[in-house]
Amino acid sequence: MLQNEGRIYYFCPSYSRPIGGLKKIYQHVDILNAAGIPSYVVHSEMGFRCDWFENKTPVAYIEAANDPLLVLNDEGDESYLPPFSAYDILVLPELMAYQIAPHTIALGQYIVIFNQNAYLTFQPVKLPTVPFTALRENEDKTPYYNSNLLGTIVVSEDLVEFLEYAFPGLALYHVHITIDFSLFQYSKEKKKQIAYMPRKHKNQNTQLVNILKERNNLSGWTFVPIDNVSEQEVARILQDSALFLSFSEEEGFGLPPFEAMACGCIVIGYHGQGGKEFLIPPYAYPINDGEVLLFAQTVEKIVLDYNKNEKFYQDQAQKASEFIYKNYSQRREEEELKAIWLQIIEKHQKALAAL
Protein backbone atom coordinates (compact mmCIF):
# COMPACT_ATOMS: atom_id res chain seq x y z
CA MET A 1 0.00 0.00 0.00
CA LEU A 2 1.41 3.39 1.05
CA GLN A 3 5.20 3.62 1.33
CA ASN A 4 7.21 4.25 4.53
CA GLU A 5 4.14 4.10 6.78
CA GLY A 6 2.44 6.86 4.83
CA ARG A 7 -1.13 7.80 5.67
CA ILE A 8 -4.16 9.35 4.05
CA TYR A 9 -5.47 12.49 5.74
CA TYR A 10 -8.95 13.79 4.87
CA PHE A 11 -9.20 17.46 5.85
CA CYS A 12 -12.64 18.35 7.20
CA PRO A 13 -14.24 21.68 8.22
CA SER A 14 -15.11 21.90 11.92
CA TYR A 15 -18.84 22.56 11.59
CA SER A 16 -21.12 21.31 14.36
CA ARG A 17 -24.34 21.51 12.34
CA PRO A 18 -25.47 18.47 10.31
CA ILE A 19 -23.91 18.55 6.82
CA GLY A 20 -24.02 15.41 4.70
CA GLY A 21 -20.64 16.09 3.09
CA LEU A 22 -18.86 16.05 6.46
CA LYS A 23 -20.35 12.68 7.33
CA LYS A 24 -19.23 11.38 3.95
CA ILE A 25 -15.63 12.39 4.74
CA TYR A 26 -15.80 10.39 7.98
CA GLN A 27 -17.30 7.42 6.13
CA HIS A 28 -14.53 7.42 3.52
CA VAL A 29 -11.93 7.30 6.28
CA ASP A 30 -13.76 4.38 7.88
CA ILE A 31 -13.92 2.49 4.58
CA LEU A 32 -10.19 2.98 3.92
CA ASN A 33 -9.20 1.88 7.42
CA ALA A 34 -11.36 -1.23 7.09
CA ALA A 35 -9.48 -1.96 3.84
CA GLY A 36 -6.13 -1.73 5.65
CA ILE A 37 -5.21 1.76 4.42
CA PRO A 38 -4.28 3.95 7.44
CA SER A 39 -6.45 7.06 7.25
CA TYR A 40 -7.54 9.95 9.46
CA VAL A 41 -9.97 12.85 9.46
CA VAL A 42 -8.06 16.09 10.12
CA HIS A 43 -9.63 19.01 12.01
CA SER A 44 -7.91 22.29 12.80
CA GLU A 45 -10.07 22.89 15.88
CA MET A 46 -8.49 20.93 18.72
CA GLY A 47 -10.77 18.30 20.23
CA PHE A 48 -13.53 18.80 17.65
CA ARG A 49 -15.42 15.79 16.31
CA CYS A 50 -18.70 15.66 14.38
CA ASP A 51 -21.09 14.34 17.02
CA TRP A 52 -24.46 14.59 15.30
CA PHE A 53 -24.02 11.05 14.00
CA GLU A 54 -22.44 8.04 15.69
CA ASN A 55 -18.82 7.42 14.78
CA LYS A 56 -15.50 6.15 16.08
CA THR A 57 -13.55 7.49 13.11
CA PRO A 58 -9.86 8.22 13.79
CA VAL A 59 -9.42 11.99 14.05
CA ALA A 60 -6.17 13.97 14.10
CA TYR A 61 -5.66 17.65 14.89
CA ILE A 62 -3.19 20.13 13.46
CA GLU A 63 -2.55 23.86 13.66
CA ALA A 64 0.25 24.22 11.08
CA ALA A 65 1.34 22.09 8.14
CA ASN A 66 4.74 21.20 9.60
CA ASP A 67 3.45 20.32 13.10
CA PRO A 68 3.05 16.81 14.52
CA LEU A 69 -0.58 15.67 14.55
CA LEU A 70 -2.38 15.16 17.84
CA VAL A 71 -4.60 12.07 18.10
CA LEU A 72 -7.15 11.59 20.90
CA ASN A 73 -8.60 8.15 21.58
CA ASP A 74 -12.11 7.45 22.93
CA GLU A 75 -10.92 8.04 26.51
CA GLY A 76 -9.15 11.30 25.70
CA ASP A 77 -5.62 9.88 25.83
CA GLU A 78 -3.13 11.73 23.64
CA SER A 79 -0.71 10.38 21.07
CA TYR A 80 1.11 11.98 18.18
CA LEU A 81 1.73 11.27 14.50
CA PRO A 82 4.76 12.71 12.68
CA PRO A 83 4.37 15.88 10.57
CA PHE A 84 3.12 15.44 7.02
CA SER A 85 5.65 14.08 4.53
CA ALA A 86 5.73 13.26 0.84
CA TYR A 87 4.71 9.70 1.77
CA ASP A 88 1.35 10.95 3.01
CA ILE A 89 -1.58 11.93 0.81
CA LEU A 90 -3.70 14.91 1.87
CA VAL A 91 -7.34 14.97 0.78
CA LEU A 92 -8.84 18.47 0.54
CA PRO A 93 -12.57 19.25 0.23
CA GLU A 94 -13.53 21.62 -2.58
CA LEU A 95 -13.95 24.63 -0.27
CA MET A 96 -10.48 24.22 1.25
CA ALA A 97 -8.55 23.28 -1.88
CA TYR A 98 -7.61 26.81 -2.99
CA GLN A 99 -6.82 27.86 0.58
CA ILE A 100 -4.70 24.93 1.76
CA ALA A 101 -3.16 23.42 -1.37
CA PRO A 102 -0.53 26.15 -1.97
CA HIS A 103 0.89 25.62 1.53
CA THR A 104 0.92 21.82 1.44
CA ILE A 105 2.28 21.60 -2.11
CA ALA A 106 5.10 24.00 -1.20
CA LEU A 107 6.14 21.45 1.43
CA GLY A 108 6.20 18.64 -1.15
CA GLN A 109 2.89 17.02 -0.20
CA TYR A 110 0.78 15.17 -2.72
CA ILE A 111 -2.91 15.95 -2.66
CA VAL A 112 -6.28 14.63 -3.75
CA ILE A 113 -9.33 16.89 -3.97
CA PHE A 114 -12.62 15.45 -2.73
CA ASN A 115 -15.14 17.62 -4.57
CA GLN A 116 -18.68 16.93 -3.34
CA ASN A 117 -20.11 20.14 -4.76
CA ALA A 118 -18.59 21.62 -7.91
CA TYR A 119 -20.82 24.69 -7.51
CA LEU A 120 -18.58 25.73 -4.61
CA THR A 121 -15.32 25.09 -6.50
CA PHE A 122 -14.53 28.72 -7.26
CA GLN A 123 -16.16 30.25 -4.19
CA PRO A 124 -12.78 31.01 -2.53
CA VAL A 125 -11.34 32.45 -5.78
CA LYS A 126 -11.56 36.19 -6.47
CA LEU A 127 -11.68 35.92 -10.24
CA PRO A 128 -11.80 39.66 -11.10
CA THR A 129 -8.41 40.24 -9.45
CA VAL A 130 -6.41 38.05 -11.87
CA PRO A 131 -6.40 37.39 -15.60
CA PHE A 132 -8.38 34.25 -16.40
CA THR A 133 -5.27 32.67 -17.92
CA ALA A 134 -3.56 32.95 -14.54
CA LEU A 135 -5.83 30.26 -13.17
CA ARG A 136 -4.04 27.71 -15.32
CA GLU A 137 -0.58 29.27 -15.49
CA ASN A 138 -0.14 29.85 -11.76
CA GLU A 139 0.04 26.39 -10.21
CA ASP A 140 0.42 27.71 -6.68
CA LYS A 141 -3.12 29.15 -6.78
CA THR A 142 -4.74 26.52 -8.95
CA PRO A 143 -4.62 23.12 -7.25
CA TYR A 144 -6.57 21.47 -10.07
CA TYR A 145 -3.62 21.99 -12.43
CA ASN A 146 -0.81 21.32 -9.97
CA SER A 147 1.60 18.49 -10.72
CA ASN A 148 1.26 17.27 -7.12
CA LEU A 149 -2.46 16.66 -7.57
CA LEU A 150 -3.03 12.90 -7.85
CA GLY A 151 -6.69 13.15 -8.78
CA THR A 152 -10.12 14.52 -7.90
CA ILE A 153 -12.85 12.32 -6.40
CA VAL A 154 -16.48 13.26 -7.12
CA VAL A 155 -19.87 11.88 -6.12
CA SER A 156 -22.18 12.41 -9.11
CA GLU A 157 -22.35 12.35 -12.87
CA ASP A 158 -23.10 16.08 -12.87
CA LEU A 159 -19.83 16.79 -11.05
CA VAL A 160 -17.91 14.77 -13.63
CA GLU A 161 -19.40 16.86 -16.45
CA PHE A 162 -18.83 20.15 -14.59
CA LEU A 163 -15.18 19.55 -13.71
CA GLU A 164 -14.28 17.95 -17.05
CA TYR A 165 -15.45 21.13 -18.73
CA ALA A 166 -13.89 23.51 -16.19
CA PHE A 167 -10.54 21.69 -16.10
CA PRO A 168 -9.95 19.76 -19.36
CA GLY A 169 -7.76 16.73 -18.82
CA LEU A 170 -8.37 16.56 -15.06
CA ALA A 171 -8.00 13.05 -13.57
CA LEU A 172 -11.47 12.36 -12.16
CA TYR A 173 -12.70 9.43 -10.08
CA HIS A 174 -16.45 8.95 -9.60
CA VAL A 175 -17.68 7.07 -6.53
CA HIS A 176 -21.39 6.31 -6.13
CA ILE A 177 -22.17 7.33 -2.57
CA THR A 178 -24.74 5.77 -0.30
CA ILE A 179 -26.50 6.41 3.01
CA ASP A 180 -27.15 4.41 6.16
CA PHE A 181 -30.01 2.21 4.99
CA SER A 182 -30.40 0.78 8.50
CA LEU A 183 -31.44 4.30 9.53
CA PHE A 184 -33.17 5.53 6.36
CA GLN A 185 -35.30 2.42 5.96
CA TYR A 186 -38.26 2.05 3.63
CA SER A 187 -41.61 2.41 5.39
CA LYS A 188 -44.96 1.63 3.82
CA GLU A 189 -46.98 3.04 6.73
CA LYS A 190 -47.46 6.70 5.93
CA LYS A 191 -49.27 9.66 7.38
CA LYS A 192 -50.83 12.29 5.16
CA GLN A 193 -48.01 14.69 5.78
CA ILE A 194 -45.70 16.62 3.47
CA ALA A 195 -42.11 16.97 4.66
CA TYR A 196 -39.67 19.61 3.43
CA MET A 197 -36.50 21.40 4.54
CA PRO A 198 -37.18 25.13 4.96
CA ARG A 199 -33.52 26.21 4.84
CA LYS A 200 -33.27 25.22 1.16
CA HIS A 201 -34.53 27.87 -1.31
CA LYS A 202 -36.13 29.59 1.67
CA ASN A 203 -38.12 32.18 -0.27
CA GLN A 204 -39.44 29.70 -2.81
CA ASN A 205 -40.53 27.12 -0.25
CA THR A 206 -42.27 29.88 1.73
CA GLN A 207 -44.18 30.91 -1.41
CA LEU A 208 -45.11 27.34 -2.33
CA VAL A 209 -46.31 26.26 1.11
CA ASN A 210 -48.40 29.38 1.52
CA ILE A 211 -49.91 29.10 -1.97
CA LEU A 212 -51.14 25.64 -1.07
CA LYS A 213 -52.37 26.71 2.35
CA GLU A 214 -54.28 29.66 0.87
CA ARG A 215 -55.94 27.44 -1.75
CA ASN A 216 -57.12 25.18 1.08
CA ASN A 217 -57.53 22.10 -1.13
CA LEU A 218 -55.32 19.76 0.92
CA SER A 219 -57.78 18.90 3.67
CA GLY A 220 -56.43 16.25 6.03
CA TRP A 221 -52.78 16.86 5.05
CA THR A 222 -50.15 18.64 7.15
CA PHE A 223 -46.81 20.26 6.31
CA VAL A 224 -43.86 19.12 8.43
CA PRO A 225 -40.67 21.22 8.23
CA ILE A 226 -37.40 19.40 8.93
CA ASP A 227 -34.94 21.78 10.56
CA ASN A 228 -32.41 21.62 13.41
CA VAL A 229 -33.21 18.02 14.31
CA SER A 230 -31.05 14.93 14.73
CA GLU A 231 -30.35 12.53 11.89
CA GLN A 232 -32.56 9.97 13.65
CA GLU A 233 -35.42 12.46 13.74
CA VAL A 234 -34.96 13.27 10.05
CA ALA A 235 -35.29 9.57 9.23
CA ARG A 236 -38.38 9.20 11.43
CA ILE A 237 -40.14 12.15 9.77
CA LEU A 238 -39.34 10.84 6.30
CA GLN A 239 -40.57 7.36 7.17
CA ASP A 240 -43.85 8.86 8.39
CA SER A 241 -44.33 11.22 5.43
CA ALA A 242 -46.17 10.32 2.24
CA LEU A 243 -44.62 13.24 0.32
CA PHE A 244 -41.33 15.10 0.39
CA LEU A 245 -40.76 18.44 -1.32
CA SER A 246 -37.22 18.87 -2.64
CA PHE A 247 -35.77 22.37 -2.76
CA SER A 248 -32.24 21.27 -3.65
CA GLU A 249 -30.13 24.19 -4.83
CA GLU A 250 -26.79 23.80 -6.67
CA GLU A 251 -26.05 20.47 -5.05
CA GLY A 252 -23.20 18.12 -5.84
CA PHE A 253 -25.57 15.23 -5.19
CA GLY A 254 -28.45 16.21 -2.90
CA LEU A 255 -28.93 13.82 0.01
CA PRO A 256 -32.36 14.98 1.35
CA PRO A 257 -34.45 13.85 -1.66
CA PHE A 258 -32.25 10.74 -1.92
CA GLU A 259 -32.95 9.86 1.73
CA ALA A 260 -36.65 10.60 1.22
CA MET A 261 -36.88 8.22 -1.73
CA ALA A 262 -35.12 5.53 0.30
CA CYS A 263 -37.70 5.99 3.07
CA GLY A 264 -40.61 5.56 0.65
CA CYS A 265 -41.69 9.17 0.12
CA ILE A 266 -43.16 10.45 -3.11
CA VAL A 267 -40.58 13.12 -3.97
CA ILE A 268 -41.55 16.25 -5.91
CA GLY A 269 -39.27 19.16 -6.72
CA TYR A 270 -35.83 20.39 -7.68
CA HIS A 271 -32.89 18.08 -8.35
CA GLY A 272 -30.32 20.82 -7.75
CA GLN A 273 -28.28 19.50 -10.73
CA GLY A 274 -26.45 16.81 -8.77
CA GLY A 275 -29.67 14.91 -8.10
CA LYS A 276 -30.79 14.65 -11.71
CA GLU A 277 -29.34 11.13 -11.94
CA PHE A 278 -31.84 9.74 -9.40
CA LEU A 279 -34.71 12.27 -9.17
CA ILE A 280 -36.26 10.94 -12.35
CA PRO A 281 -39.58 9.56 -13.63
CA PRO A 282 -41.12 7.11 -12.94
CA TYR A 283 -39.63 7.22 -9.44
CA ALA A 284 -40.09 10.93 -8.71
CA TYR A 285 -41.58 14.17 -10.04
CA PRO A 286 -38.77 16.58 -10.97
CA ILE A 287 -39.58 20.28 -11.35
CA ASN A 288 -37.26 22.80 -13.00
CA ASP A 289 -35.61 25.12 -10.50
CA GLY A 290 -37.67 28.26 -9.93
CA GLU A 291 -40.97 27.00 -11.36
CA VAL A 292 -42.85 27.62 -8.12
CA LEU A 293 -46.28 27.71 -9.72
CA LEU A 294 -45.81 24.40 -11.51
CA PHE A 295 -44.35 22.98 -8.29
CA ALA A 296 -47.47 23.98 -6.33
CA GLN A 297 -49.80 22.69 -9.04
CA THR A 298 -48.00 19.35 -9.13
CA VAL A 299 -48.14 18.93 -5.35
CA GLU A 300 -51.87 19.68 -5.28
CA LYS A 301 -52.57 17.35 -8.20
CA ILE A 302 -50.67 14.46 -6.62
CA VAL A 303 -52.22 14.96 -3.18
CA LEU A 304 -55.76 14.97 -4.60
CA ASP A 305 -54.97 11.89 -6.69
CA TYR A 306 -53.27 10.18 -3.72
CA ASN A 307 -56.54 10.50 -1.79
CA LYS A 308 -58.24 8.42 -4.50
CA ASN A 309 -55.40 6.09 -5.56
CA GLU A 310 -53.24 5.54 -2.48
CA LYS A 311 -52.18 2.05 -3.61
CA PHE A 312 -50.71 3.42 -6.87
CA TYR A 313 -48.50 5.87 -5.01
CA GLN A 314 -47.49 3.32 -2.39
CA ASP A 315 -46.29 1.02 -5.18
CA GLN A 316 -44.50 3.90 -6.90
CA ALA A 317 -42.76 4.90 -3.67
CA GLN A 318 -41.67 1.33 -3.02
CA LYS A 319 -40.18 1.05 -6.52
CA ALA A 320 -38.34 4.35 -5.98
CA SER A 321 -36.88 3.03 -2.74
CA GLU A 322 -35.81 -0.19 -4.45
CA PHE A 323 -34.15 1.86 -7.21
CA ILE A 324 -32.09 3.73 -4.59
CA TYR A 325 -31.15 0.57 -2.68
CA LYS A 326 -30.12 -1.27 -5.87
CA ASN A 327 -28.07 1.45 -7.55
CA TYR A 328 -26.45 3.10 -4.52
CA SER A 329 -25.61 0.23 -2.22
CA GLN A 330 -23.02 0.34 0.53
CA ARG A 331 -21.11 -2.45 -1.16
CA ARG A 332 -20.87 -0.48 -4.40
CA GLU A 333 -19.51 2.60 -2.66
CA GLU A 334 -16.95 0.57 -0.71
CA GLU A 335 -15.72 -1.36 -3.75
CA GLU A 336 -15.51 1.75 -5.94
CA LEU A 337 -13.71 3.76 -3.29
CA LYS A 338 -11.16 1.03 -2.62
CA ALA A 339 -10.52 0.62 -6.37
CA ILE A 340 -10.10 4.39 -6.77
CA TRP A 341 -7.60 4.58 -3.95
CA LEU A 342 -5.57 1.68 -5.26
CA GLN A 343 -5.18 3.63 -8.51
CA ILE A 344 -4.28 6.84 -6.67
CA ILE A 345 -1.76 5.08 -4.43
CA GLU A 346 -0.12 3.48 -7.47
CA LYS A 347 0.17 6.92 -9.10
CA HIS A 348 1.60 8.29 -5.85
CA GLN A 349 4.24 5.55 -5.68
CA LYS A 350 5.31 6.21 -9.26
CA ALA A 351 5.63 9.93 -8.49
CA LEU A 352 7.80 9.20 -5.45
CA ALA A 353 9.99 6.81 -7.42
CA ALA A 354 10.63 9.52 -10.03
CA LEU A 355 11.98 11.98 -7.45
Coordinates of N, CA and C in Angstrom, one line a residue, residues 1 27-37 153 173-177 330-346:
M1 N 0.8 -1.2 0.0 CA 0.0 0.0 0.0 C 0.9 1.3 0.0
Q27 N -17.0 8.8 6.6 CA -17.3 7.4 6.1 C -16.2 6.9 5.2
H28 N -15.6 7.8 4.4 CA -14.5 7.4 3.5 C -13.3 7.0 4.3
V29 N -13.0 7.7 5.4 CA -11.9 7.3 6.3 C -12.2 5.9 6.9
D30 N -13.4 5.7 7.3 CA -13.8 4.4 7.9 C -13.6 3.3 6.9
I31 N -14.0 3.5 5.6 CA -13.9 2.5 4.6 C -12.5 2.2 4.3
L32 N -11.6 3.2 4.2 CA -10.2 3.0 3.9 C -9.5 2.2 5.1
N33 N -9.8 2.6 6.3 CA -9.2 1.9 7.4 C -9.6 0.4 7.4
A34 N -10.9 0.1 7.1 CA -11.4 -1.2 7.1 C -10.7 -2.0 6.0
A35 N -10.2 -1.3 5.0 CA -9.5 -2.0 3.8 C -8.0 -2.1 4.1
G36 N -7.5 -1.6 5.3 CA -6.1 -1.7 5.7 C -5.3 -0.6 5.2
I37 N -5.9 0.6 4.9 CA -5.2 1.8 4.4 C -5.3 2.8 5.5
I153 N -11.8 13.3 -6.6 CA -12.9 12.3 -6.4 C -14.2 13.1 -6.4
Y173 N -12.3 10.7 -10.6 CA -12.7 9.4 -10.1 C -14.1 9.6 -9.5
H174 N -15.1 8.8 -10.0 CA -16.5 8.9 -9.6 C -16.8 7.8 -8.7
V175 N -17.2 8.1 -7.5 CA -17.7 7.1 -6.5 C -19.2 7.3 -6.3
H176 N -20.0 6.2 -6.4 CA -21.4 6.3 -6.1 C -21.6 6.2 -4.6
I177 N -22.0 7.3 -4.0 CA -22.2 7.3 -2.6 C -23.5 6.7 -2.1
Q330 N -24.2 0.2 -0.2 CA -23.0 0.3 0.5 C -21.9 -0.4 -0.1
R331 N -22.2 -1.6 -0.6 CA -21.1 -2.5 -1.2 C -20.5 -1.8 -2.4
R332 N -21.4 -1.2 -3.2 CA -20.9 -0.5 -4.4 C -19.9 0.7 -4.0
E333 N -20.4 1.5 -3.1 CA -19.5 2.6 -2.7 C -18.2 2.1 -2.1
E334 N -18.2 1.1 -1.3 CA -16.9 0.6 -0.7 C -16.0 0.0 -1.8
E335 N -16.6 -0.8 -2.7 CA -15.7 -1.4 -3.8 C -15.2 -0.3 -4.7
E336 N -16.0 0.7 -5.1 CA -15.5 1.8 -5.9 C -14.4 2.6 -5.3
L337 N -14.7 2.9 -4.0 CA -13.7 3.8 -3.3 C -12.4 3.1 -3.1
K338 N -12.4 1.8 -2.8 CA -11.2 1.0 -2.6 C -10.4 0.9 -4.0
A339 N -11.2 0.7 -5.0 CA -10.5 0.6 -6.4 C -9.9 2.0 -6.8
I340 N -10.6 3.0 -6.5 CA -10.1 4.4 -6.8 C -8.8 4.6 -6.0
W341 N -8.8 4.3 -4.7 CA -7.6 4.6 -3.9 C -6.4 3.7 -4.3
L342 N -6.7 2.5 -4.8 CA -5.6 1.7 -5.3 C -4.9 2.3 -6.5
Q343 N -5.7 2.9 -7.4 CA -5.2 3.6 -8.5 C -4.4 4.9 -8.1
I344 N -4.9 5.6 -7.1 CA -4.3 6.8 -6.7 C -3.0 6.5 -6.0
I345 N -3.0 5.5 -5.1 CA -1.8 5.1 -4.4 C -0.7 4.6 -5.4
E346 N -1.1 3.9 -6.4 CA -0.1 3.5 -7.5 C 0.5 4.7 -8.2

